[in-house]
């Protein structure tokens, strides 16, 4: 299992590096075109960083939800989640679900540094069996999906995405 995780991690890092080289223009990084995500928020049950099983639908409730698939060692993910954490209070009317394939031990320090894990609307889930990654066909991180209050896809992005754009999509999803 560790060998598979290392292969996946290497692939994700290679993808992030290639993406940065491809999309750098005048020092700015733009989101790539969407991947055609499932039109409805899937209802997987995953463990959070405390080991508690959580249903994605129960966490999303009836609020617009930002679902982000990330890797704590990815520079782009670090930047995106860091930007979100700086403006976390603007997301209080929504649910944020951050999901990763990484083992808890590899990403817990990153989650702690963000300083947002204790917010009631922020959830960190572990996709240990890669069910969510397979379902979404995650090819690069961060992969970002905005869902409305009915759990329908509103927008999707790969790579760094402007926080204002994410907030706008979430506000339209009420």
PDB file of C-alpha atoms in Angstrom:
ATOM      1  CA  UNK A   1       0.000   0.000   0.000  1.00  0.00           C
ATOM      2  CA  UNK A   2       2.868   2.374   0.801  1.00  0.00           C
ATOM      3  CA  UNK A   3       4.375   1.702  -2.620  1.00  0.00           C
ATOM      4  CA  UNK A   4       1.077   2.602  -4.302  1.00  0.00           C
ATOM      5  CA  UNK A   5       0.806   5.802  -2.228  1.00  0.00           C
ATOM      6  CA  UNK A   6       4.353   6.768  -3.169  1.00  0.00           C
ATOM      7  CA  UNK A   7       3.617   6.203  -6.856  1.00  0.00           C
ATOM      8  CA  UNK A   8       0.469   8.322  -6.592  1.00  0.00           C
ATOM      9  CA  UNK A   9       2.292  11.040  -4.680  1.00  0.00           C
ATOM     10  CA  UNK A  10       5.100  11.094  -7.270  1.00  0.00           C
ATOM     11  CA  UNK A  11       2.540  11.298 -10.087  1.00  0.00           C
ATOM     12  CA  UNK A  12       0.706  14.154  -8.372  1.00  0.00           C
ATOM     13  CA  UNK A  13       3.935  16.056  -7.777  1.00  0.00           C
ATOM     14  CA  UNK A  14       5.010  15.533 -11.367  1.00  0.00           C
ATOM     15  CA  UNK A  15       1.599  16.725 -12.537  1.00  0.00           C
ATOM     16  CA  UNK A  16       1.791  19.834 -10.347  1.00  0.00           C
ATOM     17  CA  UNK A  17       5.246  20.643 -11.687  1.00  0.00           C
ATOM     18  CA  UNK A  18       4.132  20.172 -15.291  1.00  0.00           C
ATOM     19  CA  UNK A  19       1.046  22.288 -14.655  1.00  0.00           C
ATOM     20  CA  UNK A  20       3.118  25.114 -13.170  1.00  0.00           C
ATOM     21  CA  UNK A  21       5.471  25.077 -16.149  1.00  0.00           C
ATOM     22  CA  UNK A  22       2.553  25.004 -18.601  1.00  0.00           C
ATOM     23  CA  UNK A  23       0.369  27.661 -17.024  1.00  0.00           C
ATOM     24  CA  UNK A  24       2.919  30.242 -15.892  1.00  0.00           C
ATOM     25  CA  UNK A  25       2.340  33.451 -17.792  1.00  0.00           C
ATOM     26  CA  UNK A  26       3.693  36.755 -16.556  1.00  0.00           C
ATOM     27  CA  UNK A  27       4.142  35.230 -13.109  1.00  0.00           C
ATOM     28  CA  UNK A  28       0.454  34.292 -12.779  1.00  0.00           C
ATOM     29  CA  UNK A  29      -1.067  30.843 -12.609  1.00  0.00           C
ATOM     30  CA  UNK A  30      -4.559  30.330 -13.982  1.00  0.00           C
ATOM     31  CA  UNK A  31      -6.965  27.448 -13.464  1.00  0.00           C
ATOM     32  CA  UNK A  32      -7.074  24.834 -16.212  1.00  0.00           C
ATOM     33  CA  UNK A  33     -10.358  23.945 -17.935  1.00  0.00           C
ATOM     34  CA  UNK A  34     -12.645  21.690 -15.935  1.00  0.00           C
ATOM     35  CA  UNK A  35     -12.526  17.909 -16.012  1.00  0.00           C
ATOM     36  CA  UNK A  36     -16.242  17.064 -16.269  1.00  0.00           C
ATOM     37  CA  UNK A  37     -16.910  16.108 -12.680  1.00  0.00           C
ATOM     38  CA  UNK A  38     -20.004  14.185 -11.630  1.00  0.00           C
ATOM     39  CA  UNK A  39     -23.002  16.508 -11.644  1.00  0.00           C
ATOM     40  CA  UNK A  40     -24.047  15.564  -8.100  1.00  0.00           C
ATOM     41  CA  UNK A  41     -21.959  15.542  -4.944  1.00  0.00           C
ATOM     42  CA  UNK A  42     -21.126  11.883  -4.240  1.00  0.00           C
ATOM     43  CA  UNK A  43     -21.976  10.438  -0.849  1.00  0.00           C
ATOM     44  CA  UNK A  44     -18.903   8.562   0.280  1.00  0.00           C
ATOM     45  CA  UNK A  45     -18.202   7.839   3.924  1.00  0.00           C
ATOM     46  CA  UNK A  46     -14.610   8.693   4.841  1.00  0.00           C
ATOM     47  CA  UNK A  47     -12.694   9.068   8.084  1.00  0.00           C
ATOM     48  CA  UNK A  48     -11.737  12.531   9.234  1.00  0.00           C
ATOM     49  CA  UNK A  49      -8.337  13.362  10.726  1.00  0.00           C
ATOM     50  CA  UNK A  50      -9.610  12.240  14.134  1.00  0.00           C
ATOM     51  CA  UNK A  51     -10.595   8.794  12.816  1.00  0.00           C
ATOM     52  CA  UNK A  52     -14.351   9.465  12.856  1.00  0.00           C
ATOM     53  CA  UNK A  53     -16.382   8.198   9.864  1.00  0.00           C
ATOM     54  CA  UNK A  54     -18.274  10.980   8.067  1.00  0.00           C
ATOM     55  CA  UNK A  55     -20.761  10.991   5.208  1.00  0.00           C
ATOM     56  CA  UNK A  56     -19.968  13.691   2.659  1.00  0.00           C
ATOM     57  CA  UNK A  57     -23.704  14.422   2.279  1.00  0.00           C
ATOM     58  CA  UNK A  58     -24.155  14.826   6.025  1.00  0.00           C
ATOM     59  CA  UNK A  59     -21.220  17.221   6.175  1.00  0.00           C
ATOM     60  CA  UNK A  60     -22.540  19.227   3.222  1.00  0.00           C
ATOM     61  CA  UNK A  61     -26.003  19.444   4.796  1.00  0.00           C
ATOM     62  CA  UNK A  62     -28.194  21.771   2.744  1.00  0.00           C
ATOM     63  CA  UNK A  63     -25.528  24.445   2.238  1.00  0.00           C
ATOM     64  CA  UNK A  64     -23.395  25.246  -0.794  1.00  0.00           C
ATOM     65  CA  UNK A  65     -20.238  23.173  -0.467  1.00  0.00           C
ATOM     66  CA  UNK A  66     -16.678  23.603  -1.641  1.00  0.00           C
ATOM     67  CA  UNK A  67     -15.113  20.173  -2.165  1.00  0.00           C
ATOM     68  CA  UNK A  68     -11.343  20.235  -2.657  1.00  0.00           C
ATOM     69  CA  UNK A  69      -9.103  17.267  -3.394  1.00  0.00           C
ATOM     70  CA  UNK A  70      -5.555  18.167  -2.346  1.00  0.00           C
ATOM     71  CA  UNK A  71      -2.105  16.924  -1.390  1.00  0.00           C
ATOM     72  CA  UNK A  72      -0.215  18.697   1.391  1.00  0.00           C
ATOM     73  CA  UNK A  73       3.141  18.357  -0.409  1.00  0.00           C
ATOM     74  CA  UNK A  74       1.870  20.059  -3.571  1.00  0.00           C
ATOM     75  CA  UNK A  75       2.976  23.689  -3.869  1.00  0.00           C
ATOM     76  CA  UNK A  76      -0.250  24.670  -5.641  1.00  0.00           C
ATOM     77  CA  UNK A  77      -2.357  23.029  -2.923  1.00  0.00           C
ATOM     78  CA  UNK A  78      -0.360  24.789  -0.229  1.00  0.00           C
ATOM     79  CA  UNK A  79      -0.973  28.139  -1.941  1.00  0.00           C
ATOM     80  CA  UNK A  80      -4.692  27.510  -2.550  1.00  0.00           C
ATOM     81  CA  UNK A  81      -5.499  26.234   0.929  1.00  0.00           C
ATOM     82  CA  UNK A  82      -3.327  28.971   2.432  1.00  0.00           C
ATOM     83  CA  UNK A  83      -5.340  31.607   0.531  1.00  0.00           C
ATOM     84  CA  UNK A  84      -8.599  30.071   1.700  1.00  0.00           C
ATOM     85  CA  UNK A  85      -7.394  29.956   5.317  1.00  0.00           C
ATOM     86  CA  UNK A  86      -6.515  33.668   5.222  1.00  0.00           C
ATOM     87  CA  UNK A  87     -10.104  34.476   4.221  1.00  0.00           C
ATOM     88  CA  UNK A  88     -11.791  31.640   6.111  1.00  0.00           C
ATOM     89  CA  UNK A  89     -14.420  33.866   7.759  1.00  0.00           C
ATOM     90  CA  UNK A  90     -15.864  34.659   4.323  1.00  0.00           C
ATOM     91  CA  UNK A  91     -16.712  30.952   3.940  1.00  0.00           C
ATOM     92  CA  UNK A  92     -18.695  30.652   7.198  1.00  0.00           C
ATOM     93  CA  UNK A  93     -22.060  30.310   5.392  1.00  0.00           C
ATOM     94  CA  UNK A  94     -20.812  27.326   3.377  1.00  0.00           C
ATOM     95  CA  UNK A  95     -19.266  23.937   4.037  1.00  0.00           C
ATOM     96  CA  UNK A  96     -15.683  23.213   3.053  1.00  0.00           C
ATOM     97  CA  UNK A  97     -14.651  19.596   2.595  1.00  0.00           C
ATOM     98  CA  UNK A  98     -10.950  18.995   2.007  1.00  0.00           C
ATOM     99  CA  UNK A  99     -10.057  15.457   0.944  1.00  0.00           C
ATOM    100  CA  UNK A 100      -6.707  13.761   0.384  1.00  0.00           C
ATOM    101  CA  UNK A 101      -5.321  10.319  -0.338  1.00  0.00           C
ATOM    102  CA  UNK A 102      -2.398  10.949   1.998  1.00  0.00           C
ATOM    103  CA  UNK A 103      -2.097   9.099   5.288  1.00  0.00           C
ATOM    104  CA  UNK A 104      -3.006  11.257   8.275  1.00  0.00           C
ATOM    105  CA  UNK A 105       0.564  11.264   9.570  1.00  0.00           C
ATOM    106  CA  UNK A 106       1.832  12.859   6.348  1.00  0.00           C
ATOM    107  CA  UNK A 107      -0.579  15.760   6.271  1.00  0.00           C
ATOM    108  CA  UNK A 108      -1.538  16.514   9.881  1.00  0.00           C
ATOM    109  CA  UNK A 109       1.192  19.167  10.293  1.00  0.00           C
ATOM    110  CA  UNK A 110      -0.021  20.965   7.179  1.00  0.00           C
ATOM    111  CA  UNK A 111      -3.609  20.927   8.448  1.00  0.00           C
ATOM    112  CA  UNK A 112      -2.476  22.274  11.833  1.00  0.00           C
ATOM    113  CA  UNK A 113      -0.530  25.119  10.172  1.00  0.00           C
ATOM    114  CA  UNK A 114      -3.620  26.239   8.255  1.00  0.00           C
ATOM    115  CA  UNK A 115      -5.307  26.999  11.580  1.00  0.00           C
ATOM    116  CA  UNK A 116      -8.805  26.256  10.289  1.00  0.00           C
ATOM    117  CA  UNK A 117      -9.445  22.650  11.304  1.00  0.00           C
ATOM    118  CA  UNK A 118     -11.516  23.628  14.344  1.00  0.00           C
ATOM    119  CA  UNK A 119     -14.043  25.636  12.342  1.00  0.00           C
ATOM    120  CA  UNK A 120     -17.440  23.891  12.377  1.00  0.00           C
ATOM    121  CA  UNK A 121     -17.853  24.304   8.612  1.00  0.00           C
ATOM    122  CA  UNK A 122     -14.392  22.938   7.703  1.00  0.00           C
ATOM    123  CA  UNK A 123     -13.831  19.198   7.337  1.00  0.00           C
ATOM    124  CA  UNK A 124     -10.670  17.255   6.470  1.00  0.00           C
ATOM    125  CA  UNK A 125     -11.288  13.734   5.158  1.00  0.00           C
ATOM    126  CA  UNK A 126      -8.915  10.914   4.272  1.00  0.00           C
ATOM    127  CA  UNK A 127      -9.546   8.957   1.067  1.00  0.00           C
ATOM    128  CA  UNK A 128      -7.430   5.994   2.185  1.00  0.00           C
ATOM    129  CA  UNK A 129      -8.813   3.568  -0.411  1.00  0.00           C
ATOM    130  CA  UNK A 130      -8.817   6.189  -3.203  1.00  0.00           C
ATOM    131  CA  UNK A 131     -12.542   5.728  -3.818  1.00  0.00           C
ATOM    132  CA  UNK A 132     -13.175   9.458  -4.204  1.00  0.00           C
ATOM    133  CA  UNK A 133     -10.053   9.955  -6.353  1.00  0.00           C
ATOM    134  CA  UNK A 134     -11.216   7.165  -8.668  1.00  0.00           C
ATOM    135  CA  UNK A 135     -14.795   8.417  -8.770  1.00  0.00           C
ATOM    136  CA  UNK A 136     -13.708  11.945  -9.744  1.00  0.00           C
ATOM    137  CA  UNK A 137     -10.843  10.667 -11.881  1.00  0.00           C
ATOM    138  CA  UNK A 138      -8.496  13.084 -10.120  1.00  0.00           C
ATOM    139  CA  UNK A 139      -5.564  13.822 -12.428  1.00  0.00           C
ATOM    140  CA  UNK A 140      -4.074  16.836 -10.734  1.00  0.00           C
ATOM    141  CA  UNK A 141      -4.360  18.716  -7.474  1.00  0.00           C
ATOM    142  CA  UNK A 142      -5.847  20.868  -6.250  1.00  0.00           C
ATOM    143  CA  UNK A 143      -9.097  19.776  -7.861  1.00  0.00           C
ATOM    144  CA  UNK A 144     -11.893  22.069  -6.728  1.00  0.00           C
ATOM    145  CA  UNK A 145     -15.637  21.460  -7.022  1.00  0.00           C
ATOM    146  CA  UNK A 146     -18.383  23.933  -6.054  1.00  0.00           C
ATOM    147  CA  UNK A 147     -21.795  22.464  -5.265  1.00  0.00           C
ATOM    148  CA  UNK A 148     -25.048  24.288  -4.547  1.00  0.00           C
ATOM    149  CA  UNK A 149     -27.369  23.631  -1.601  1.00  0.00           C
ATOM    150  CA  UNK A 150     -29.039  20.829  -3.600  1.00  0.00           C
ATOM    151  CA  UNK A 151     -25.647  19.116  -3.989  1.00  0.00           C
ATOM    152  CA  UNK A 152     -25.520  19.898  -7.733  1.00  0.00           C
ATOM    153  CA  UNK A 153     -22.260  20.877  -9.409  1.00  0.00           C
ATOM    154  CA  UNK A 154     -21.988  24.627 -10.045  1.00  0.00           C
ATOM    155  CA  UNK A 155     -18.325  24.924 -11.083  1.00  0.00           C
ATOM    156  CA  UNK A 156     -15.089  22.953 -11.143  1.00  0.00           C
ATOM    157  CA  UNK A 157     -11.433  23.900 -11.380  1.00  0.00           C
ATOM    158  CA  UNK A 158      -7.995  22.347 -11.465  1.00  0.00           C
ATOM    159  CA  UNK A 159      -5.153  24.378 -10.016  1.00  0.00           C
ATOM    160  CA  UNK A 160      -5.069  27.666  -8.217  1.00  0.00           C
ATOM    161  CA  UNK A 161      -8.391  29.455  -8.393  1.00  0.00           C
ATOM    162  CA  UNK A 162      -9.189  32.987  -7.284  1.00  0.00           C
ATOM    163  CA  UNK A 163     -10.896  33.011  -3.888  1.00  0.00           C
ATOM    164  CA  UNK A 164     -13.392  35.643  -5.070  1.00  0.00           C
ATOM    165  CA  UNK A 165     -14.434  33.319  -7.892  1.00  0.00           C
ATOM    166  CA  UNK A 166     -14.990  30.449  -5.450  1.00  0.00           C
ATOM    167  CA  UNK A 167     -17.028  32.653  -3.135  1.00  0.00           C
ATOM    168  CA  UNK A 168     -19.107  33.935  -6.057  1.00  0.00           C
ATOM    169  CA  UNK A 169     -19.916  30.394  -7.185  1.00  0.00           C
ATOM    170  CA  UNK A 170     -20.835  29.355  -3.656  1.00  0.00           C
ATOM    171  CA  UNK A 171     -23.074  32.393  -3.146  1.00  0.00           C
ATOM    172  CA  UNK A 172     -24.954  31.568  -6.368  1.00  0.00           C
ATOM    173  CA  UNK A 173     -25.557  28.072  -4.991  1.00  0.00           C
ATOM    174  CA  UNK A 174     -27.771  29.083  -2.065  1.00  0.00           C
TER     175      UNK A 174
END
